[in-house]
Short mmCIF file of C-alpha atoms (C1' of nucleotides) in Angstrom, two decimals:
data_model
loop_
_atom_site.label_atom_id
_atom_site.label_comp_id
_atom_site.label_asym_id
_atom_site.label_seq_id
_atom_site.Cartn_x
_atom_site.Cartn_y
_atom_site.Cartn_z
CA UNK A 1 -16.34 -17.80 -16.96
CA UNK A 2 -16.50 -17.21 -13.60
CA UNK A 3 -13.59 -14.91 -11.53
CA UNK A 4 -12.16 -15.46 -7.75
CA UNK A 5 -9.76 -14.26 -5.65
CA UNK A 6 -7.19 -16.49 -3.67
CA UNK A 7 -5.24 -15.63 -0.70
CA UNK A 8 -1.38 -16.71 -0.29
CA UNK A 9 1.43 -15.73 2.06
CA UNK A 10 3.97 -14.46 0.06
CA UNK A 11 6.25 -16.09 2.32
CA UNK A 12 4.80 -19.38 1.41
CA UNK A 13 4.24 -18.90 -1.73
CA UNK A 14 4.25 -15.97 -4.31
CA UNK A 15 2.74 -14.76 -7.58
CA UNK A 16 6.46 -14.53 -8.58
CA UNK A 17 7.23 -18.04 -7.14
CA UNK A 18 3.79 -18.87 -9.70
CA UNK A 19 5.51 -16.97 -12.41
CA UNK A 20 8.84 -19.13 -12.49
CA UNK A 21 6.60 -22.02 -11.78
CA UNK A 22 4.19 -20.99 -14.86
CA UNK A 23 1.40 -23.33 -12.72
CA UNK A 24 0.94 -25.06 -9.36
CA UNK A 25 -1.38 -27.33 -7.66
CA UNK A 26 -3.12 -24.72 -5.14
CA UNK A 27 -2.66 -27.29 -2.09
CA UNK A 28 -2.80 -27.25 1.35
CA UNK A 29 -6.67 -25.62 1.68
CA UNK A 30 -8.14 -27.33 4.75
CA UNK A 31 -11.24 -25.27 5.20
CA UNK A 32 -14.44 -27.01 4.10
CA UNK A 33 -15.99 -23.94 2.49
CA UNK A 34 -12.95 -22.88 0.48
CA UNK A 35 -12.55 -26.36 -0.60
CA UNK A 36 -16.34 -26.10 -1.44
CA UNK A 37 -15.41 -22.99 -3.59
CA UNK A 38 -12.33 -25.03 -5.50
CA UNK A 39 -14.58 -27.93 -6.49
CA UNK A 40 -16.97 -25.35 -7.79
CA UNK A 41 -14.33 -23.53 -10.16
CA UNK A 42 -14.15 -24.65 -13.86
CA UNK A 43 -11.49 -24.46 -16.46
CA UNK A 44 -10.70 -21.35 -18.01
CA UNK A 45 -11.60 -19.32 -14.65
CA UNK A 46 -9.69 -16.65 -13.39
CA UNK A 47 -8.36 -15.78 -10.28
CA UNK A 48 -6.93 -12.68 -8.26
CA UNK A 49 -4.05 -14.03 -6.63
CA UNK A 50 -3.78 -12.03 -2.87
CA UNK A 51 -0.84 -11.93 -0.45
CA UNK A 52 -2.10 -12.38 2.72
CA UNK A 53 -0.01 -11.49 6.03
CA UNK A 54 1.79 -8.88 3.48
CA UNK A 55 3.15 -5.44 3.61
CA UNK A 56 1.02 -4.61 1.96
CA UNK A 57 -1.53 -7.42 2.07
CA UNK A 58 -3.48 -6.88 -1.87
CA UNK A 59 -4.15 -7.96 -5.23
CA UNK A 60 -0.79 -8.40 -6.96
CA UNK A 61 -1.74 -10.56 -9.90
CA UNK A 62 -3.89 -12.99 -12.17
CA UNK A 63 -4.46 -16.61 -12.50
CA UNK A 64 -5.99 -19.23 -14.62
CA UNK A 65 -7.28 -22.49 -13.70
CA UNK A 66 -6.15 -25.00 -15.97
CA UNK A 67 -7.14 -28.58 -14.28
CA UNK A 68 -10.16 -28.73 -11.97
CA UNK A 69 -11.34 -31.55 -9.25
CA UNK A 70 -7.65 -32.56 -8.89
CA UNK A 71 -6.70 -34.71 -5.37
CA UNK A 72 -4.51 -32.57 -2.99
CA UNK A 73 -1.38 -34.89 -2.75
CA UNK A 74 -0.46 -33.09 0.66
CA UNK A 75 -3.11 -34.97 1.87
CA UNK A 76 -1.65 -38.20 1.81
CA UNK A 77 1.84 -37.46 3.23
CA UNK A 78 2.33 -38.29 6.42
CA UNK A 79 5.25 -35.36 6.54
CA UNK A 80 3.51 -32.81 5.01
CA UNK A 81 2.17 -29.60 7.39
CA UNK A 82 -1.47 -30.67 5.24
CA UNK A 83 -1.26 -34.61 6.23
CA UNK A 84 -4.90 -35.59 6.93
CA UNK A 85 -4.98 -39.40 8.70
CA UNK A 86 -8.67 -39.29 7.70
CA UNK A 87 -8.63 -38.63 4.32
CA UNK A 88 -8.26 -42.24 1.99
CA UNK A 89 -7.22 -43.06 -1.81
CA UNK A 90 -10.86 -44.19 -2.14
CA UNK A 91 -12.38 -41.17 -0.76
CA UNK A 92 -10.05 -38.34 -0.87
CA UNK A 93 -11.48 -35.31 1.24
CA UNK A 94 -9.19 -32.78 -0.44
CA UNK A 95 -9.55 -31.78 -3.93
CA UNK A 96 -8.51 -28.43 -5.30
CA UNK A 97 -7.13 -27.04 -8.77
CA UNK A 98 -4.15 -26.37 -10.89
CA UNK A 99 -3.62 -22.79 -11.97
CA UNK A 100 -1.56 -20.96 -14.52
CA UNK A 101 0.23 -18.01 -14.36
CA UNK A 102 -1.46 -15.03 -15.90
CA UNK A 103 0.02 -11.81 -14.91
CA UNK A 104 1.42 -9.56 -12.45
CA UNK A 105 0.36 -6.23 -11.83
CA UNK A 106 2.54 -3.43 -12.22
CA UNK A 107 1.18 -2.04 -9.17
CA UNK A 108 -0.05 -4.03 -6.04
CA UNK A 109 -3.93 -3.10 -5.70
CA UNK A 110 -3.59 -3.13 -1.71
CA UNK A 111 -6.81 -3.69 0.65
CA UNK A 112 -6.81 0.17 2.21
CA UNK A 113 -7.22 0.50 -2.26
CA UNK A 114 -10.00 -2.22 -2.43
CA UNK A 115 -11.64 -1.08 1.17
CA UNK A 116 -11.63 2.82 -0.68
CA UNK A 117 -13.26 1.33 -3.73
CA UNK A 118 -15.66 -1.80 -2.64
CA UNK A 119 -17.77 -3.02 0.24
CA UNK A 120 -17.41 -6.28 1.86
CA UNK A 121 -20.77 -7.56 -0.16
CA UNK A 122 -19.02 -6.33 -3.27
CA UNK A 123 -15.89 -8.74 -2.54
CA UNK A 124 -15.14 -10.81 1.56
CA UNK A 125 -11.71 -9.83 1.85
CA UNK A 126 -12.70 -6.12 2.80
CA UNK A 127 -14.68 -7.24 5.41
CA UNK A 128 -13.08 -7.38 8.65
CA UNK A 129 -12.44 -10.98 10.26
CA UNK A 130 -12.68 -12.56 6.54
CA UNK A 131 -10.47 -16.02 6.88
CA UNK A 132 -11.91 -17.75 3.98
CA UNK A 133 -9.06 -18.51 1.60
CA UNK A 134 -10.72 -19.21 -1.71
CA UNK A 135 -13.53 -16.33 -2.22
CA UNK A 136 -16.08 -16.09 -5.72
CA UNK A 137 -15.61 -12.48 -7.26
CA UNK A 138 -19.03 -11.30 -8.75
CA UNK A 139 -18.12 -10.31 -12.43
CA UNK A 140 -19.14 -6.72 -12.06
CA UNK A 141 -17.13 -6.65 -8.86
CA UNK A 142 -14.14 -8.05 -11.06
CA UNK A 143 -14.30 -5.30 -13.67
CA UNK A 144 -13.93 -2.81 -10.89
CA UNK A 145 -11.23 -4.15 -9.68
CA UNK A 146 -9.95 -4.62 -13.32
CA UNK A 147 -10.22 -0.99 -13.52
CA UNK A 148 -7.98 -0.60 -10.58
CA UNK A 149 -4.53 -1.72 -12.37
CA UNK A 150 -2.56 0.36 -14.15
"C1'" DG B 1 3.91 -8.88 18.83
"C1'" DC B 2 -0.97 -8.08 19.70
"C1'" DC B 3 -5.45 -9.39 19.37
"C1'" DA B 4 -10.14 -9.73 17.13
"C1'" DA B 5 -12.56 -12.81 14.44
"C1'" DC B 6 -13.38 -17.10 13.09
"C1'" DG B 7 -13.24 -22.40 12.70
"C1'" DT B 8 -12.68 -26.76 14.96
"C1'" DT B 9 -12.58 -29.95 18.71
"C1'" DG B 10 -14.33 -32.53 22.30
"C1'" DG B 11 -16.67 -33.09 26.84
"C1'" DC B 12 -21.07 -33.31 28.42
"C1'" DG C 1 -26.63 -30.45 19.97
"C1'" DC C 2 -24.48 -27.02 22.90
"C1'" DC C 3 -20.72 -24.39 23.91
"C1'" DA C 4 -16.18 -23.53 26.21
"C1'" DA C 5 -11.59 -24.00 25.11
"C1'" DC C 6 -8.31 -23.89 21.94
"C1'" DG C 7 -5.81 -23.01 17.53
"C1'" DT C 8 -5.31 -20.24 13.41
"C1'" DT C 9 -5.70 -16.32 10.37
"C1'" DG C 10 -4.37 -12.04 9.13
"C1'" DG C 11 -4.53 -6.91 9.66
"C1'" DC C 12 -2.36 -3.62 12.17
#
DNA sequence: GCCAACGTTGGC
DNA sequence: GCCAACGTTGGC
């Protein structure tokens, strides 16, 4: 079982907008090495879910993936933000996963908590500049931040 | 709202 | 294949 950490705008979309939901196909990732990341994951994975562009931005919850290798349909509409005219039915660029609602923590783990506790080898989003959506969270790396919540 | 960091695009 | 220009991300 391997653990990651995805990044959301709450304003998009929430881990309480996951927790009415229950699960969600994780679309709209058009950045070749996230996307790399997603057709990595496997079932039964679990994933920090982190509010990016938040006040304040941090860990507020868990996730499990439940469906892997699954087409992103925002692909394929023309009226969608994620429409991509090169991607095909017969060779779908796009593929991502569905996740499940695990938790919320009772208290948002922010980054000035992670940036106090790990480095940006321990975990990317610490590191200054980091854009990459979808990041792999070394197991030992997840236990500390485990540790972190109440 | 600012801007640094990063990814992508496209001319050459 | 290089790289300047541009667009986006995301913390502050």
């Amino acid at each position: 079982m391997n653990y990651w950490l995805m990044k959301s705008e709450p304003n998009t979309y929430s881990i309480n907008d996951l927790k009415q939901e229950q699960k969600t196909v994780w679309d709209g990732v058009r950045n070749y090495q996230a996307r790399n990341y997603l057709r990595q994951m496997q079932e039964g994975d679990l994933a920090f879910f982190y509010h990016s562009n938040a006040k304040p931005p941090g860990i507020v919850g868990m996730m499990k993936v439940i469906k892997t290798l699954v087409n992103d349909p925002t692909q394929f509409e023309s009226s969608s933000a994620y429409y991509d005219p090169n991607s095909t039915e017969e060779n779908p660029r796009w593929q991502t996963v569905i996740v499940e609602f695990v938790s919320v923590f009772e208290e948002i783990i922010s980054l000035e908590t992670l940036k106090e506790n790990l480095t940006g080898d321990d975990l990317l989003v610490v590191k200054k500049g980091s854009r990459l959506s979808v990041i792999p969270v070394k197991n030992e790396v997840a236990e500390k931040i485990l540790k972190m919540t109440k």
